[in-house]
Amino acid sequence: RVVWCSMRVVGTHTGEFTFGAVTATPKSPPIQVISPPEAVSLRFNDEGKVREITTGYPMDRRIGNTKGLGGIFGILEGLGYPLPTLLTR
C-alpha cells in the first residue's frame, strides 16, 4: 500500500542545528525557513506500519526561501548554510 501526498515545511530557527560538519546557530531575529511544496510518499507493510518514506522533491521551486530546494538541503539553504552546488542541483 502506498499513499502519495504533498507537504509544506515552515519553521523558525530557534535552537542549534547540526547536520554533518555544519552547525547552524540561531540568529537574531530568528530566521523563518519556508520550503516549496514537496511530493511525499509513504509505503506500508501488510501490518499497516510505515516501511518507507520519500520526501524532498519540490513541486514548485519558485515558492519559499530555500532557492527551490526541499528536504534537509532546503532547510540548510534557508538558514544560510548552503551545501555545495554539486550535492544540491
CSV table of N, CA and C in Angstrom, one decimal:
chain,number,residue,atom,x,y,z
A,1,ARG,N,0.8,-1.2,0.0
A,1,ARG,CA,0.0,0.0,0.0
A,1,ARG,C,0.9,1.2,0.0
A,2,VAL,N,0.5,2.2,-0.8
A,2,VAL,CA,1.2,3.5,-0.9
A,2,VAL,C,0.3,4.6,-0.8
A,3,VAL,N,0.7,5.7,-0.1
A,3,VAL,CA,0.0,6.9,-0.1
A,3,VAL,C,0.9,8.0,-0.6
A,4,TRP,N,0.3,8.8,-1.6
A,4,TRP,CA,1.0,10.0,-2.1
A,4,TRP,C,0.4,11.2,-1.6
A,5,CYS,N,1.1,12.2,-1.3
A,5,CYS,CA,0.5,13.5,-0.8
A,5,CYS,C,1.6,14.6,-1.0
A,6,SER,N,1.2,15.8,-0.6
A,6,SER,CA,2.2,16.9,-0.6
A,6,SER,C,2.2,17.5,0.8
A,7,MET,N,3.4,18.1,1.0
A,7,MET,CA,3.5,18.8,2.3
A,7,MET,C,4.3,20.1,2.1
A,8,ARG,N,4.2,21.0,3.1
A,8,ARG,CA,4.9,22.3,3.0
A,8,ARG,C,5.5,22.5,4.4
A,9,VAL,N,6.8,22.7,4.5
A,9,VAL,CA,7.6,22.8,5.7
A,9,VAL,C,7.8,24.3,5.9
A,10,VAL,N,7.4,24.8,7.1
A,10,VAL,CA,7.6,26.2,7.5
A,10,VAL,C,8.1,26.1,9.0
A,11,GLY,N,9.2,26.8,9.3
A,11,GLY,CA,9.7,26.7,10.7
A,11,GLY,C,10.6,27.9,11.0
A,12,THR,N,10.7,28.2,12.3
A,12,THR,CA,11.6,29.3,12.7
A,12,THR,C,12.8,28.7,13.5
A,13,HIS,N,13.9,29.1,13.1
A,13,HIS,CA,15.2,28.6,13.7
A,13,HIS,C,15.4,29.2,15.1
A,14,THR,N,15.3,28.4,16.1
A,14,THR,CA,15.4,29.0,17.5
A,14,THR,C,16.5,28.2,18.3
A,15,GLY,N,17.0,27.1,17.8
A,15,GLY,CA,18.0,26.3,18.5
A,15,GLY,C,19.1,25.9,17.6
A,16,GLU,N,20.2,25.4,18.2
A,16,GLU,CA,21.3,25.0,17.4
A,16,GLU,C,21.0,23.7,16.6
A,17,PHE,N,21.4,23.7,15.4
A,17,PHE,CA,21.1,22.6,14.4
A,17,PHE,C,22.3,22.1,13.8
A,18,THR,N,22.6,20.8,13.9
A,18,THR,CA,23.8,20.2,13.4
A,18,THR,C,23.5,19.2,12.3
A,19,PHE,N,24.1,19.3,11.2
A,19,PHE,CA,24.0,18.3,10.1
A,19,PHE,C,25.4,18.0,9.6
A,20,GLY,N,25.9,16.9,9.8
A,20,GLY,CA,27.3,16.6,9.4
A,20,GLY,C,28.3,17.6,10.0
A,21,ALA,N,29.1,18.2,9.2
A,21,ALA,CA,30.1,19.2,9.7
A,21,ALA,C,29.5,20.5,9.9
A,22,VAL,N,28.2,20.7,9.5
A,22,VAL,CA,27.6,22.1,9.6
A,22,VAL,C,26.8,22.2,10.9
A,23,THR,N,27.1,23.3,11.6
A,23,THR,CA,26.4,23.6,12.8
A,23,THR,C,25.7,25.0,12.6
A,24,ALA,N,24.4,25.1,12.5
A,24,ALA,CA,23.7,26.3,12.3
A,24,ALA,C,23.2,26.8,13.7
A,25,THR,N,23.7,28.0,14.0
A,25,THR,CA,23.3,28.7,15.2
A,25,THR,C,22.3,29.7,15.0
A,26,PRO,N,21.3,29.9,15.9
A,26,PRO,CA,20.2,30.8,15.7
A,26,PRO,C,20.7,32.3,15.5
A,27,LYS,N,20.0,33.0,14.8
A,27,LYS,CA,20.4,34.5,14.6
A,27,LYS,C,19.3,35.3,15.2
A,28,SER,N,19.6,36.6,15.4
A,28,SER,CA,18.6,37.5,15.9
A,28,SER,C,18.3,38.6,14.9
A,29,PRO,N,17.1,38.8,14.5
A,29,PRO,CA,15.9,37.9,14.8
A,29,PRO,C,16.0,36.6,14.2
A,30,PRO,N,15.3,35.6,14.7
A,30,PRO,CA,15.3,34.2,14.2
A,30,PRO,C,14.9,34.2,12.7
A,31,ILE,N,15.5,33.3,12.0
A,31,ILE,CA,15.2,33.1,10.5
A,31,ILE,C,14.0,32.1,10.4
A,32,GLN,N,13.1,32.5,9.5
A,32,GLN,CA,12.0,31.6,9.2
A,32,GLN,C,12.3,30.9,7.9
A,33,VAL,N,12.3,29.6,7.8
A,33,VAL,CA,12.5,28.8,6.6
A,33,VAL,C,11.1,28.4,6.1
A,34,ILE,N,11.0,28.7,4.8
A,34,ILE,CA,9.7,28.4,4.1
A,34,ILE,C,10.1,27.6,2.9
A,35,SER,N,9.7,26.3,2.9
A,35,SER,CA,10.1,25.4,1.8
A,35,SER,C,9.0,25.4,0.7
A,36,PRO,N,9.4,25.0,-0.5
A,36,PRO,CA,8.3,24.9,-1.5
A,36,PRO,C,7.5,23.6,-1.2
A,37,PRO,N,6.3,23.5,-1.8
A,37,PRO,CA,5.5,22.3,-1.6
A,37,PRO,C,6.3,21.1,-2.1
A,38,GLU,N,6.3,20.0,-1.4
A,38,GLU,CA,7.1,18.8,-1.7
A,38,GLU,C,6.2,17.6,-1.9
A,39,ALA,N,6.5,16.8,-2.9
A,39,ALA,CA,5.8,15.5,-3.1
A,39,ALA,C,6.4,14.5,-2.1
A,40,VAL,N,5.4,13.7,-1.5
A,40,VAL,CA,5.8,12.8,-0.5
A,40,VAL,C,5.1,11.5,-0.7
A,41,SER,N,5.7,10.4,-0.4
A,41,SER,CA,5.0,9.1,-0.5
A,41,SER,C,5.4,8.3,0.8
A,42,LEU,N,4.4,7.5,1.2
A,42,LEU,CA,4.5,6.6,2.4
A,42,LEU,C,4.1,5.2,1.9
A,43,ARG,N,5.0,4.2,2.1
A,43,ARG,CA,4.8,2.8,1.8
A,43,ARG,C,4.6,2.0,3.0
A,44,PHE,N,3.5,1.2,3.1
A,44,PHE,CA,3.2,0.5,4.3
A,44,PHE,C,3.3,-1.0,4.1
A,45,ASN,N,3.7,-1.7,5.1
A,45,ASN,CA,3.7,-3.2,5.1
A,45,ASN,C,2.4,-3.8,5.3
A,46,ASP,N,2.2,-5.1,5.3
A,46,ASP,CA,0.9,-5.8,5.5
A,46,ASP,C,0.3,-5.5,6.9
A,47,GLU,N,1.2,-5.2,7.8
A,47,GLU,CA,0.6,-4.9,9.2
A,47,GLU,C,0.2,-3.4,9.3
A,48,GLY,N,0.3,-2.6,8.3
A,48,GLY,CA,-0.1,-1.2,8.3
A,48,GLY,C,1.0,-0.3,8.8
A,49,LYS,N,2.2,-0.8,9.1
A,49,LYS,CA,3.3,0.1,9.6
A,49,LYS,C,4.1,0.7,8.4
A,50,VAL,N,4.5,1.9,8.6
A,50,VAL,CA,5.3,2.6,7.5
A,50,VAL,C,6.6,1.9,7.4
A,51,ARG,N,7.0,1.5,6.2
A,51,ARG,CA,8.3,0.9,6.0
A,51,ARG,C,9.2,1.7,5.1
A,52,GLU,N,8.6,2.8,4.4
A,52,GLU,CA,9.5,3.7,3.6
A,52,GLU,C,8.8,5.0,3.4
A,53,ILE,N,9.6,6.1,3.5
A,53,ILE,CA,9.1,7.4,3.3
A,53,ILE,C,10.0,8.1,2.3
A,54,THR,N,9.4,8.8,1.3
A,54,THR,CA,10.2,9.6,0.4
A,54,THR,C,9.7,11.0,0.5
A,55,THR,N,10.6,12.0,0.5
A,55,THR,CA,10.2,13.4,0.6
A,55,THR,C,11.4,14.2,0.1
A,56,GLY,N,11.2,15.5,0.0
A,56,GLY,CA,12.2,16.4,-0.5
A,56,GLY,C,12.2,16.7,-2.0
A,57,TYR,N,11.1,16.3,-2.7
A,57,TYR,CA,11.0,16.5,-4.1
A,57,TYR,C,10.1,17.8,-4.4
A,58,PRO,N,10.7,18.9,-4.6
A,58,PRO,CA,9.9,20.2,-4.7
A,58,PRO,C,9.0,20.1,-5.9
A,59,MET,N,7.8,20.6,-5.7
A,59,MET,CA,6.8,20.7,-6.8
A,59,MET,C,6.7,22.0,-7.5
A,60,ASP,N,7.1,23.1,-6.8
A,60,ASP,CA,7.2,24.4,-7.4
A,60,ASP,C,8.3,25.2,-6.8
A,61,ARG,N,9.5,25.1,-7.4
A,61,ARG,CA,10.7,25.7,-6.9
A,61,ARG,C,10.7,27.2,-6.7
A,62,ARG,N,9.6,27.9,-7.2
A,62,ARG,CA,9.5,29.4,-7.1
A,62,ARG,C,9.0,29.8,-5.8
A,63,ILE,N,8.5,28.9,-5.0
A,63,ILE,CA,7.8,29.2,-3.7
A,63,ILE,C,8.8,29.0,-2.6
A,64,GLY,N,8.8,29.9,-1.6
A,64,GLY,CA,9.6,29.7,-0.4
A,64,GLY,C,11.0,30.5,-0.5
A,65,ASN,N,11.8,30.3,0.5
A,65,ASN,CA,13.1,31.0,0.6
A,65,ASN,C,14.3,30.0,0.6
A,66,THR,N,14.1,28.8,0.0
A,66,THR,CA,15.1,27.8,0.0
A,66,THR,C,15.8,27.6,-1.3
A,67,LYS,N,15.6,28.6,-2.2
A,67,LYS,CA,16.1,28.6,-3.6
A,67,LYS,C,15.7,27.3,-4.3
A,68,GLY,N,14.5,26.9,-4.1
A,68,GLY,CA,13.9,25.7,-4.8
A,68,GLY,C,14.2,24.4,-4.2
A,69,LEU,N,15.0,24.3,-3.1
A,69,LEU,CA,15.4,23.0,-2.6
A,69,LEU,C,14.4,22.6,-1.5
A,70,GLY,N,14.2,21.3,-1.4
A,70,GLY,CA,13.4,20.6,-0.4
A,70,GLY,C,14.2,19.8,0.6
A,71,GLY,N,13.5,19.2,1.5
A,71,GLY,CA,14.2,18.3,2.5
A,71,GLY,C,15.2,19.1,3.3
A,72,ILE,N,16.2,18.3,3.8
A,72,ILE,CA,17.3,18.9,4.6
A,72,ILE,C,18.1,19.9,3.8
A,73,PHE,N,18.3,19.7,2.5
A,73,PHE,CA,19.0,20.7,1.7
A,73,PHE,C,18.4,22.0,1.7
A,74,GLY,N,17.0,22.0,1.7
A,74,GLY,CA,16.3,23.3,1.7
A,74,GLY,C,16.3,24.0,3.0
A,75,ILE,N,16.3,23.2,4.1
A,75,ILE,CA,16.4,23.8,5.4
A,75,ILE,C,17.7,24.5,5.6
A,76,LEU,N,18.8,23.8,5.2
A,76,LEU,CA,20.1,24.4,5.3
A,76,LEU,C,20.3,25.6,4.5
A,77,GLU,N,19.8,25.6,3.2
A,77,GLU,CA,19.8,26.8,2.3
A,77,GLU,C,19.1,27.9,3.0
A,78,GLY,N,17.9,27.7,3.5
A,78,GLY,CA,17.1,28.7,4.1
A,78,GLY,C,17.7,29.4,5.3
A,79,LEU,N,18.5,28.6,6.0
A,79,LEU,CA,19.2,29.1,7.2
A,79,LEU,C,20.5,29.8,6.9
A,80,GLY,N,20.9,29.8,5.6
A,80,GLY,CA,22.1,30.5,5.2
A,80,GLY,C,23.3,29.6,5.2
A,81,TYR,N,23.1,28.3,5.2
A,81,TYR,CA,24.2,27.3,5.2
A,81,TYR,C,24.1,26.4,4.0
A,82,PRO,N,24.3,27.0,2.8
A,82,PRO,CA,24.1,26.1,1.6
A,82,PRO,C,25.2,25.1,1.5
A,83,LEU,N,24.8,23.9,1.0
A,83,LEU,CA,25.7,22.8,0.7
A,83,LEU,C,26.3,23.1,-0.7
A,84,PRO,N,27.4,22.4,-1.1
A,84,PRO,CA,27.9,22.6,-2.4
A,84,PRO,C,26.9,22.3,-3.5
A,85,THR,N,27.0,23.1,-4.6
A,85,THR,CA,26.0,23.0,-5.7
A,85,THR,C,26.0,21.6,-6.3
A,86,LEU,N,27.1,20.9,-6.3
A,86,LEU,CA,27.2,19.6,-6.9
A,86,LEU,C,26.3,18.6,-6.1
A,87,LEU,N,26.1,18.9,-4.8
A,87,LEU,CA,25.2,18.0,-4.0
A,87,LEU,C,23.7,18.3,-4.1
A,88,THR,N,23.4,19.6,-4.5
A,88,THR,CA,22.0,20.0,-4.3
A,88,THR,C,21.4,20.3,-5.7
A,89,ARG,N,22.0,20.3,-6.8
A,89,ARG,CA,21.4,20.7,-8.1
A,89,ARG,C,21.6,19.6,-9.1
